[in-house]
Coordinates of C-alpha atoms in Angstrom, one line a residue:
Chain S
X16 CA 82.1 77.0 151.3
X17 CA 81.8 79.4 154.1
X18 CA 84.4 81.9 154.5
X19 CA 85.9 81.8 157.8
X20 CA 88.0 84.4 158.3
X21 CA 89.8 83.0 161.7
X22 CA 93.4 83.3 162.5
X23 CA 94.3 80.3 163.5
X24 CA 96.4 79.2 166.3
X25 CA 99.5 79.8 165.0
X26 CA 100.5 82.6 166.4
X27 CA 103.3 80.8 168.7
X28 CA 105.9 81.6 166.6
X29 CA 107.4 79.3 164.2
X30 CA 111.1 79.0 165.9
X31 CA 109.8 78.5 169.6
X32 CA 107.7 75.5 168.3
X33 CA 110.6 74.0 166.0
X34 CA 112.1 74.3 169.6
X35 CA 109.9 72.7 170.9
X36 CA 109.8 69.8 168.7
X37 CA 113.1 69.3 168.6
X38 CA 112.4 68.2 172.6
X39 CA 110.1 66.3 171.4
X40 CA 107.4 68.7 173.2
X41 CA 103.7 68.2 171.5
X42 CA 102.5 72.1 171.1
X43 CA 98.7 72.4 170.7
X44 CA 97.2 74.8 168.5
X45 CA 93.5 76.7 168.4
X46 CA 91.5 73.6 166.4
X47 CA 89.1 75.3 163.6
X48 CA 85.5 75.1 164.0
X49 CA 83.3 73.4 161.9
X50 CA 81.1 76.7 160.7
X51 CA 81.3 80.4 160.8
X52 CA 80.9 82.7 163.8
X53 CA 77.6 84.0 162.9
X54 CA 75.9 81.0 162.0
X55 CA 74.9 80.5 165.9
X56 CA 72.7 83.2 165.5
X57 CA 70.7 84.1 167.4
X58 CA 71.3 81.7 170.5
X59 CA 74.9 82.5 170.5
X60 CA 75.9 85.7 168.8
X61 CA 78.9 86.1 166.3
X62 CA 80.6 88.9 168.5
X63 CA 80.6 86.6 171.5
X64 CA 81.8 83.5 169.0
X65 CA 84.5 85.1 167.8
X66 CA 85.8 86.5 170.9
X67 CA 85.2 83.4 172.9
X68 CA 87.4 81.4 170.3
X69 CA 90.0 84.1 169.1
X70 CA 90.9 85.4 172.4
X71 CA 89.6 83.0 175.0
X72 CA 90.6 79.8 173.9
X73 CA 93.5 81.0 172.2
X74 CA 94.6 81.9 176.0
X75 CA 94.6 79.1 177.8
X76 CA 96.4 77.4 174.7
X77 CA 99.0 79.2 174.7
X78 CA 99.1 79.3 178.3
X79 CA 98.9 75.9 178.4
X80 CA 101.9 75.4 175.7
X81 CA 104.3 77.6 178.0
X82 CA 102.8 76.1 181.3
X83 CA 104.0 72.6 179.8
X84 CA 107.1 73.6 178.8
X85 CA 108.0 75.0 181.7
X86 CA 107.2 71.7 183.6
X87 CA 109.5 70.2 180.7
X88 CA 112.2 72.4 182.1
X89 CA 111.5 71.3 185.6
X90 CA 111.6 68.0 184.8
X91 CA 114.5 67.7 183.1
X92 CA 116.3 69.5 186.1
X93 CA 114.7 67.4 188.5
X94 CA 112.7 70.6 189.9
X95 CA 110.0 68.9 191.9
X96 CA 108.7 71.8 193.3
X97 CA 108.0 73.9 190.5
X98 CA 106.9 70.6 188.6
X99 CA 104.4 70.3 191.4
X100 CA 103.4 74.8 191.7
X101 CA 103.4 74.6 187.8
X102 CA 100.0 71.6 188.4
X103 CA 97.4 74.6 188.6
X104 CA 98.2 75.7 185.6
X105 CA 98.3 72.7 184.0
X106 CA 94.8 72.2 184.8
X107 CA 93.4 75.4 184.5
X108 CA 95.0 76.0 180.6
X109 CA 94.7 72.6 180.0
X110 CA 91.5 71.7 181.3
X111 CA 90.3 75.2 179.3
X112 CA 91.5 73.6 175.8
X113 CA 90.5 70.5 176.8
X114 CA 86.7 71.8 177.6
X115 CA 86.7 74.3 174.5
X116 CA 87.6 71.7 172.1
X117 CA 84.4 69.5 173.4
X118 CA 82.5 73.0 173.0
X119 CA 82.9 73.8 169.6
X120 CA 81.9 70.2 168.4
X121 CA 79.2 70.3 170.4
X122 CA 77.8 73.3 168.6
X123 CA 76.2 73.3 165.5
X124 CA 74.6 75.7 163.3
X125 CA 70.1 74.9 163.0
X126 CA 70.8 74.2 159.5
X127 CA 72.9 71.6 159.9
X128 CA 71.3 69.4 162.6
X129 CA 71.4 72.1 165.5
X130 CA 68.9 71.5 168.5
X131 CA 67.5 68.0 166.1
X132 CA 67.1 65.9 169.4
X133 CA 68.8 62.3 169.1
X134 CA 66.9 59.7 168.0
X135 CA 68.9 55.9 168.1
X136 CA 70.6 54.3 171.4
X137 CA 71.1 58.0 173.1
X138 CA 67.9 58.9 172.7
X139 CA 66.8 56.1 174.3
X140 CA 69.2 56.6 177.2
X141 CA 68.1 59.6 177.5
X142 CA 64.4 58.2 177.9
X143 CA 65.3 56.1 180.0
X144 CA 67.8 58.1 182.6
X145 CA 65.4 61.5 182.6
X146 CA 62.1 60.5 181.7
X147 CA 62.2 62.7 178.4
X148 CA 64.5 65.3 176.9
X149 CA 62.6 68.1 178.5
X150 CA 63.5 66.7 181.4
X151 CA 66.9 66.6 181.1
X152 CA 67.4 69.9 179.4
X153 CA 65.6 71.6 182.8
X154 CA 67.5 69.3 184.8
X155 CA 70.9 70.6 183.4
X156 CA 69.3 74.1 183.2
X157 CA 68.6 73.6 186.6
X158 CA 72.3 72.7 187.8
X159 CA 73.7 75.0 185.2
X160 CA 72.4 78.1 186.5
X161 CA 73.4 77.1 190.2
X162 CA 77.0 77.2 189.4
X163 CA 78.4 79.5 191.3
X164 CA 81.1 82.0 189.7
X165 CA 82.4 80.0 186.5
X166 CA 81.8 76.7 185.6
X167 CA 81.2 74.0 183.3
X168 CA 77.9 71.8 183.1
X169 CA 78.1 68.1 181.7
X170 CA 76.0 65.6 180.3
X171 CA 78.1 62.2 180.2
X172 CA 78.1 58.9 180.2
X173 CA 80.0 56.5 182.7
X174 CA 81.9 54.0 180.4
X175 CA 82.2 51.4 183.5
X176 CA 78.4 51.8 184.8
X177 CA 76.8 52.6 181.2
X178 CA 75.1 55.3 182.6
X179 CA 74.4 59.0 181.8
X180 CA 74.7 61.4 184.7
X181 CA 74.4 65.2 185.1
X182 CA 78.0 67.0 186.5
X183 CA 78.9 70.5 186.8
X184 CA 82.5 71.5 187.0
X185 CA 84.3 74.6 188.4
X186 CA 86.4 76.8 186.7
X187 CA 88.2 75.1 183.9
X188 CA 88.4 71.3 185.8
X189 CA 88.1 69.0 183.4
X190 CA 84.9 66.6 183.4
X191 CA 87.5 63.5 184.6
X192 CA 87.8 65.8 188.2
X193 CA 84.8 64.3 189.1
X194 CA 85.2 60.7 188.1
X195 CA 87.6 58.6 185.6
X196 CA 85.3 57.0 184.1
X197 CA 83.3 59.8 183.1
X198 CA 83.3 60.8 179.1
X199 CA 81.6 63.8 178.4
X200 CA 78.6 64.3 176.0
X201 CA 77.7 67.4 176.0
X202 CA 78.8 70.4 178.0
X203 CA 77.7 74.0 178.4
X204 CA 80.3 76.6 179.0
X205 CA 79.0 79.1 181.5
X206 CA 81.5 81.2 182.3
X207 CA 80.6 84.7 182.0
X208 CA 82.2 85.1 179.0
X209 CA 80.1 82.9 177.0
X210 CA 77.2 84.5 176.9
X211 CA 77.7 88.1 178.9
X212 CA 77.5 90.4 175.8
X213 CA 74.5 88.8 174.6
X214 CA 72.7 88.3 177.8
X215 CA 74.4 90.4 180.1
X216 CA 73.5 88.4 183.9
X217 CA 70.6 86.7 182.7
X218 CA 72.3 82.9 182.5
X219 CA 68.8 80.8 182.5
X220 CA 68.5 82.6 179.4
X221 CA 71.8 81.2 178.0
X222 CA 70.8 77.6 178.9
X223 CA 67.4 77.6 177.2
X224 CA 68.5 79.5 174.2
X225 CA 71.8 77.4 173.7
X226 CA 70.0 73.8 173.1
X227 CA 68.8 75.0 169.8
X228 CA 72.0 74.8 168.6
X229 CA 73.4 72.0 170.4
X230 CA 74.9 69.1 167.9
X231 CA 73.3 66.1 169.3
X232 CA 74.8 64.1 166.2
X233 CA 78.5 64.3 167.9
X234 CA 76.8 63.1 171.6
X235 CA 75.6 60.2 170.2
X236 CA 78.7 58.9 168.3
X237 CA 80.4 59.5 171.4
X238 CA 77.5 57.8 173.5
X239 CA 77.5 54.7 170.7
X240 CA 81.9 54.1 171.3
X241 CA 81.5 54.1 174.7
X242 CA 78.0 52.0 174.9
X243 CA 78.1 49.9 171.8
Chain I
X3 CA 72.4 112.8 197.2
X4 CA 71.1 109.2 197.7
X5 CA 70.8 108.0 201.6
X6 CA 73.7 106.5 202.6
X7 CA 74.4 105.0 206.1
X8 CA 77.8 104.1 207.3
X9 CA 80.2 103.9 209.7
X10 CA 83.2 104.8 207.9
X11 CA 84.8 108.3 207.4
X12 CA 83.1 108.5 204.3
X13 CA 84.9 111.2 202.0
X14 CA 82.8 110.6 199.1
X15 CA 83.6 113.6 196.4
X16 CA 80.0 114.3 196.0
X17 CA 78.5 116.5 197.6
X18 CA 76.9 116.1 201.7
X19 CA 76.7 112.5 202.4
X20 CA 74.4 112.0 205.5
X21 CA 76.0 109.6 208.1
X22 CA 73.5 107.9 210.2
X23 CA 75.0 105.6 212.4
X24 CA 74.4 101.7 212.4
X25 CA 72.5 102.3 216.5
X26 CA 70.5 105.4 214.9
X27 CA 68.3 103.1 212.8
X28 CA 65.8 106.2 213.4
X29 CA 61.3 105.9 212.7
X30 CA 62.0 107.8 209.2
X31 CA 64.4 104.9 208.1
X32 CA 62.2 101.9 209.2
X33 CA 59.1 103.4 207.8
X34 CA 61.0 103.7 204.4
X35 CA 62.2 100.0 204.6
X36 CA 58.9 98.6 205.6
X37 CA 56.8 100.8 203.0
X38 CA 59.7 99.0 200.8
X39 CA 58.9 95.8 201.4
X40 CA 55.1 96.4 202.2
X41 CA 54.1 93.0 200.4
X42 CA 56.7 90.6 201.7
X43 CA 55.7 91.0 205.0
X44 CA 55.0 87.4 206.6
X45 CA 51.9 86.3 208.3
X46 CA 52.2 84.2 210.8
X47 CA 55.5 85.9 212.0
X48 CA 55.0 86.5 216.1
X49 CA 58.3 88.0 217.1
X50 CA 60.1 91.0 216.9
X51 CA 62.3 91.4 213.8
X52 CA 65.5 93.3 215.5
X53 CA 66.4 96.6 213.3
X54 CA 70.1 96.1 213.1
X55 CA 69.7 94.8 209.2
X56 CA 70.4 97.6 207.1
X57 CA 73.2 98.4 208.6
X58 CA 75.7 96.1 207.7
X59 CA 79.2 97.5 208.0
X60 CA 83.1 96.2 206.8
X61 CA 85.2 96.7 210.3
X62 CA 82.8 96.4 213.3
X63 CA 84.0 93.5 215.5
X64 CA 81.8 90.6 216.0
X65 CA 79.1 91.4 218.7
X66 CA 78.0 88.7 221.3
X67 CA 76.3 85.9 219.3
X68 CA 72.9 85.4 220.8
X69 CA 71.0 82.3 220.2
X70 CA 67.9 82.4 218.8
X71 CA 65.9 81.8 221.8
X72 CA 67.5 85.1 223.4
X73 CA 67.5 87.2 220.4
X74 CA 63.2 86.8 220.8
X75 CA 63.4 87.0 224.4
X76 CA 65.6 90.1 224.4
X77 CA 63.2 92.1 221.8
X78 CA 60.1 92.5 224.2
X79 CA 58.4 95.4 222.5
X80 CA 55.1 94.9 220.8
X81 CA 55.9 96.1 217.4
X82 CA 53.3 96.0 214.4
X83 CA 53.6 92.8 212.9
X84 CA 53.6 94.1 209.0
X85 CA 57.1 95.9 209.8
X86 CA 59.3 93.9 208.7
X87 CA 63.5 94.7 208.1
X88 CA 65.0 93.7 205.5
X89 CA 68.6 94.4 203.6
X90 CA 68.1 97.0 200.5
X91 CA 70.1 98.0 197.8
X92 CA 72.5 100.8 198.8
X93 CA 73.6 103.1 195.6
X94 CA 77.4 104.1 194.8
X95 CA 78.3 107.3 195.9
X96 CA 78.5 108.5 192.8
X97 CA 76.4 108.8 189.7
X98 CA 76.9 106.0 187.2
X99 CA 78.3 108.2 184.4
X100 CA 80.9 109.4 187.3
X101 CA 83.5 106.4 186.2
X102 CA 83.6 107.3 182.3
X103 CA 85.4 106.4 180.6
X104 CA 87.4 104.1 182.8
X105 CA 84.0 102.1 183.9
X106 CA 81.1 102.8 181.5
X107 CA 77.4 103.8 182.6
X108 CA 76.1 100.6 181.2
X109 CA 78.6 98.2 183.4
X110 CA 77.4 99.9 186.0
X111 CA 73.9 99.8 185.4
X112 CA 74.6 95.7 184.9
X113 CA 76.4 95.5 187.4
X114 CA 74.7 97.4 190.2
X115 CA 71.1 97.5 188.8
X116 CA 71.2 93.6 187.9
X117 CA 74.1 91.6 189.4
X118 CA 74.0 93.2 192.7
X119 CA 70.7 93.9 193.4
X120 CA 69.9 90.2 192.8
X121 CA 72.3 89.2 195.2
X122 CA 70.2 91.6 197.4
X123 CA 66.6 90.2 196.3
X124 CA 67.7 86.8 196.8
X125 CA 69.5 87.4 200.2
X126 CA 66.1 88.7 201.6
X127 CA 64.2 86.0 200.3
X128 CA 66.6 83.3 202.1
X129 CA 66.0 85.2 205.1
X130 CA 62.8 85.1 204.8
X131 CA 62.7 81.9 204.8
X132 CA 64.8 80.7 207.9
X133 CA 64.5 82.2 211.3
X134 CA 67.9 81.0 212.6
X135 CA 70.2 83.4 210.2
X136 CA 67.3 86.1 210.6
X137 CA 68.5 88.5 213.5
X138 CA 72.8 88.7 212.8
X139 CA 74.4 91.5 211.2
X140 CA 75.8 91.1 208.0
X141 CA 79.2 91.0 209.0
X142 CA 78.2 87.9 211.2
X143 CA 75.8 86.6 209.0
X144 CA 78.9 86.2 206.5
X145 CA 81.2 84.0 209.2
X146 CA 78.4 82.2 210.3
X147 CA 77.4 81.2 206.6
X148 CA 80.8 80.4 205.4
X149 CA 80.7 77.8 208.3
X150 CA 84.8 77.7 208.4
X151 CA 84.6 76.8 204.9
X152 CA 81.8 74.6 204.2
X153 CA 79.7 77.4 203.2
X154 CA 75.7 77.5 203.8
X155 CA 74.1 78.4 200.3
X156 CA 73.0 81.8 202.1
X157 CA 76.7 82.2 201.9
X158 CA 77.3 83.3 198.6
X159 CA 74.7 85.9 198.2
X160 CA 74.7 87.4 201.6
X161 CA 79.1 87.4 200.9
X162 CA 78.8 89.0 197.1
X163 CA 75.8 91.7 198.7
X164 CA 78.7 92.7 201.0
X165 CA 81.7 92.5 198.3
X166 CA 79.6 94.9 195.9
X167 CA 78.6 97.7 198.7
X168 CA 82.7 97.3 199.8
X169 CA 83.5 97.5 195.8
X170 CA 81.7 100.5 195.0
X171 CA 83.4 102.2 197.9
X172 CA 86.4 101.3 196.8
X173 CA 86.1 103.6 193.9
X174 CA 85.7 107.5 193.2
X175 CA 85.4 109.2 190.3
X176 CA 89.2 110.8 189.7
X177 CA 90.7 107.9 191.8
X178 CA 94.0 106.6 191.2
X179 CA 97.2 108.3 191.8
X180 CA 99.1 106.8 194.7
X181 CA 98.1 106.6 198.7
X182 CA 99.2 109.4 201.1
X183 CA 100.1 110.1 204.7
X184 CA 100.3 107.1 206.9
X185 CA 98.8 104.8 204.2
X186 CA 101.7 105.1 202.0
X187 CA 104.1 104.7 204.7
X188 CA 102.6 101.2 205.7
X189 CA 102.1 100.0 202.2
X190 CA 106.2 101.1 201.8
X191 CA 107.2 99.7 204.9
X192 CA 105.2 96.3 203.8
X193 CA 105.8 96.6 200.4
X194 CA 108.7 97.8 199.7
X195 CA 107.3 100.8 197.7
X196 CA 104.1 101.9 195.9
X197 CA 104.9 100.3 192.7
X198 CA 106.0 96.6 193.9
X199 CA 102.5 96.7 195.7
X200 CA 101.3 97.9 192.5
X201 CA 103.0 95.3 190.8
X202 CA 101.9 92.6 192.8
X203 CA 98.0 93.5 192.9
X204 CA 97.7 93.3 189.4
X205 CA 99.8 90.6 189.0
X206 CA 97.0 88.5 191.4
X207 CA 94.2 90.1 189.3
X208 CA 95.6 88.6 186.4
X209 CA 96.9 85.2 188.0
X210 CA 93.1 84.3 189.0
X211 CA 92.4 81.3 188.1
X212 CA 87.8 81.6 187.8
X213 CA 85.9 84.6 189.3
X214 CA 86.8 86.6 192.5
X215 CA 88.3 89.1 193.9
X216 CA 91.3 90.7 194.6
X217 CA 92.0 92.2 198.0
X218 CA 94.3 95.2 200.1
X219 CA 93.8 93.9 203.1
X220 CA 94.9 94.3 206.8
X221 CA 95.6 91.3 208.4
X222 CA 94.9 90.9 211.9
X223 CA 97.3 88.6 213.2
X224 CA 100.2 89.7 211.4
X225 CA 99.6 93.3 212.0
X226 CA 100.7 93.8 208.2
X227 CA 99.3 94.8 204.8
X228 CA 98.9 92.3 202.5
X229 CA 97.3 91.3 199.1
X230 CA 95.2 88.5 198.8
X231 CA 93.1 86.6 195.7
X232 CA 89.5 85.2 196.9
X233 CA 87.5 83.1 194.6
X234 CA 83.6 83.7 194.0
X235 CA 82.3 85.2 196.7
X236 CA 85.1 84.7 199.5
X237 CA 85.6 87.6 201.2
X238 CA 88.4 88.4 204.1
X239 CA 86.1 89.3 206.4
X240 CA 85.7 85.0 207.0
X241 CA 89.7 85.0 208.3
X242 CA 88.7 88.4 210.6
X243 CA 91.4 90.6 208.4
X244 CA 90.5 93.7 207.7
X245 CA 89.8 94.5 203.8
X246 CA 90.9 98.5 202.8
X247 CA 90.3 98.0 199.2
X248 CA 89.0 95.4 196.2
X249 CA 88.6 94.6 193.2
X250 CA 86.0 92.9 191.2
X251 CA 87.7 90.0 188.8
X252 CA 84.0 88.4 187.7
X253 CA 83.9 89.2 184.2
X254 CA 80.9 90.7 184.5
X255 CA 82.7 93.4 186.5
X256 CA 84.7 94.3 182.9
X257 CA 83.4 91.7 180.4
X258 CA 80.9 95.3 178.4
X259 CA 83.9 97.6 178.9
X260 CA 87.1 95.7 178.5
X261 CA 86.4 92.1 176.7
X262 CA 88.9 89.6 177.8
X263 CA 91.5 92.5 177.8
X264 CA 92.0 91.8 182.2
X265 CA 95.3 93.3 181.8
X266 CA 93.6 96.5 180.7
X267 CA 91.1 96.9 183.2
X268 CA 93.1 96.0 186.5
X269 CA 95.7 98.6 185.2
X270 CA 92.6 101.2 184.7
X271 CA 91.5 100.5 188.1
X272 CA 94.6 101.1 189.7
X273 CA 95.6 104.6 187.1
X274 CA 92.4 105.8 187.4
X275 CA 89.3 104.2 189.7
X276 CA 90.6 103.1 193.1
X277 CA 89.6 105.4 196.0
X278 CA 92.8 105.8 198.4
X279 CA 90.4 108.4 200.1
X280 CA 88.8 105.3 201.3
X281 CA 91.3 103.3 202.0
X282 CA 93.0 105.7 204.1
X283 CA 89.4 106.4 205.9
X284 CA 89.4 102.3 206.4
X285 CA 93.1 102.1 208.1
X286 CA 92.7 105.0 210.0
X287 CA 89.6 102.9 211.8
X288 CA 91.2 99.5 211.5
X289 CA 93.6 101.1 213.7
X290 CA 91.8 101.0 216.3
X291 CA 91.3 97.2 216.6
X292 CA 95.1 96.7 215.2
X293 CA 98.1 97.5 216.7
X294 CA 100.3 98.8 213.2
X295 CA 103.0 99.6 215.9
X296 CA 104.7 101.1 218.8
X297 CA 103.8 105.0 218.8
X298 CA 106.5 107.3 218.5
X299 CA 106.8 108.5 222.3
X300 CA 109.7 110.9 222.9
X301 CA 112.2 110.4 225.4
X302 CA 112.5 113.0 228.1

């Protein structure tokens, strides 16, 4: 089995969460990935893998875990104010672990089914939507690249119109921002730091490079729950 | 010493910078821009191109706004048509090894050499493409782009083109240490001291929520220093304050040096990068479009 030598999330310290659960607060903690930090190689390098889990999403957790508590606090008192100040954080650390956790699954090393198109009801869709899957990866190439400053770019589905569309997100807004009934497939994390080391400025680079890794097998369960 | 042009008192630490002023765009200057940009020029193009481009500047005041039927009339020359003006890609003051170890050569040869002469390259290629924005400076070309908020595309570029000359200014090689002279006392008497302002700089450098830019700025209407957080490519020249320092919060600015480590670089800018030299050179002008206060007439 691979060795993964991660430190997990647990570094909010053992007394503050008891705390916390004695509230009845739910904590979140950095989730694993499902392979090493290297085995991206070469569309996403192990230096930026590492960093962009151990230290980046690990950030807006724990951001996230003190942001919420403090809204606990302010709720309790009946602070409406700082309930209401406390929002952007929310959804900045929030939407970051929110958007990190669909990254990692959306990843997948070549050897296990990286970049392998889908083939069943999503490939179809897919057909269907964009024409092809070149299509749609230039399309979301396309919009990715035009984000401007940092950003997320989506491929979902709309549960209530059964459709797939293309969205881009700013900052760390969740994909929801931009419709309810939108559940994300696939999304591309292009903030700087997900590809700056390895690419330096050069995002269209990023985007072609980072579909031979994409797991198209997690896309399509998602695609078949919400389009049976 | 790499041609510079600008307006401002500009005590760079190396050694004689020329300062050609933004009127003086002189034959030696356009000829260098136009053998430049030899191959872009456009063909069908049957007016005059105006030469205020490459001198785009932080604090001038916004000049009459012709329209575009009066900026053609008003150029009545017969100029070659293959000289075209276009924005170029000014250098920092200093040498790119001049910021070790606080900002490494190879940021800077990213940052400038990549990031911000893209911004330039693309800039000139939405100009020259539509005639309308063709013909303002850059200071106008910025409000009229952001279009009170609903910015133009041409806004982004033409905004981060201006934030990266106005960055790179904003730093020396053996900055840091503290404000003097009538700086200081404004930043106290707004501040409270040097270090609360210090405080609450990097505190907004590290509350950004995204990319932008953190901002010293001098705020027209309130007569007052003040620090403000921009996203992207916001800059406050769209509000008509007056910006005396910045600093760069994309993470391209510190991703090579610094990693995710924020904390680290905003406190590195402030120790050891930011040019008060500057700054003092910028208040000392923005004085004379803001009244800081009552002068200190004696009584007979």
């Amino acid at each position: 089995m691979a060795l993964r030598t991660l430190v997990s999330g647990k570094t909010l310290g053992a007394l503050s969460r008891f705390q916390q659960q004695i509230r009845g607060l739910q904590t979140f903690t950095l989730p694993d990935l499902a392979y090493d930090y290297g085995a991206l190689e070469p569309a996403i390098s192990g230096e930026i893998m590492q960093l962009h889990h151990q230290k980046h999403h690990q950030t807006y957790i724990t951001n996230y875990n003190k942001a919420l508590e403090q809204l606990d606090d302010a709720i309790a008192k009946g602070d409406a104010s700082t309930a209401v100040k406390l929002q952007s954080a929310i959804k900045f650390n929030g939407g970051g672990h929110v958007n990190h956790s669909i990254f990692w699954k959306n990843l997948a090393p070549t050897h296990e089914g990286g970049g392998e198109p889908p083939h069943g009801s999503l490939g179809w869709a897919i057909d269907q939507h964009f024409g092809s899957m070149e299509k749609l990866i230039a399309k979301m190439n396309t919009e990715g690249a035009a984000v401007q400053g940092s950003g997320w770019v989506w491929l979902a589905v709309d549960k209530e119109l059964k459709r797939l569309v293309i969205e881009t997100t700013a900052n760390q807004d969740p994909l929801v921002t931009k419709g309810a009934s939108l559940v994300p497939l696939i999304g591309i994390d292009v903030w700087e730091h997900a590809y700056y080391l390895q690419y330096k400025n050069v995002r269209p680079d990023y985007l072609k490079n980072i579909w031979k890794v994409i797991n198209w097998k997690y896309a399509s369960e998602v695609y078949k729950k919400e389009c049976p | 010493m790499s041609w510079t042009c600008s307006n401002y008192l500009c005590l760079s630490s190396s050694s004689s910078s020329s300062l050609i002023d933004s009127h003086e765009l002189t034959l030696f200057n356009r000829c260098k821009l136009s053998s430049e940009y030899k191959e872009l020029r456009r063909k069908d193009h049957d007016s005059l191109r105006p030469i205020n481009t490459c001198a785009y500047l932080g604090l001038k005041p916004p000049t009459h706004k012709l329209d575009k039927g009066q900026r053609k009339k008003d150029c009545v020359l017969n100029k070659p048509k293959n000289i075209c003006a276009y924005y170029s890609l000014r250098p920092p003051s200093y040498k790119f090894d001049a910021l070790e170890p606080y900002m490494s050569q190879r940021t800077l040869e990213v940052h400038w050499g990549e990031h911000h002469r893209g911004y330039v390259e693309s800039l000139n290629k939405y100009l020259e493409k539509d005639d309308i924005l063709y013909g303002y400076t850059m200071d106008e070309l910025i409000k009229v782009t952001y279009n009170n908020g609903n910015p133009l595309p041409e806004f982004n570029v033409a905004a981060q083109v201006w934030n990266h000359d106005f960055f790179w200014e904003s730093m020396q090689p053996g900055g840091g240490n503290s404000p003097t002279l009538g700086l200081l006392r404004q930043i106290e008497k707004d501040f409270g001291s040097f270090s609360d302002f210090r405080e609450e700089f990097i505190e907004n450098a590290l509350t950004l929520f995204g990319s932008g830019w953190v901002w010293l700025v001098l705020k027209r209407n309130e007569k007052r220093l003040a620090v403000v957080q921009t996203t992207n490519a916001i800059t406050p020249l769209v509000w008509d304050d007056i910006p005396l320092l910045s600093l760069d919060m994309w993470e391209h600015s510190y991703y090579l040096d610094y990693k995710n480590n924020k904390a680290q670089y905003a406190n590195v800018f402030m120790d050891h990068l930011v040019s008060w030299n500057m700054a003092l050179a910028r208040i000392a002008y923005a004085q004379s479009f803001v009244n800081l206060g009552e002068p200190k007439i004696p009584v007979a």
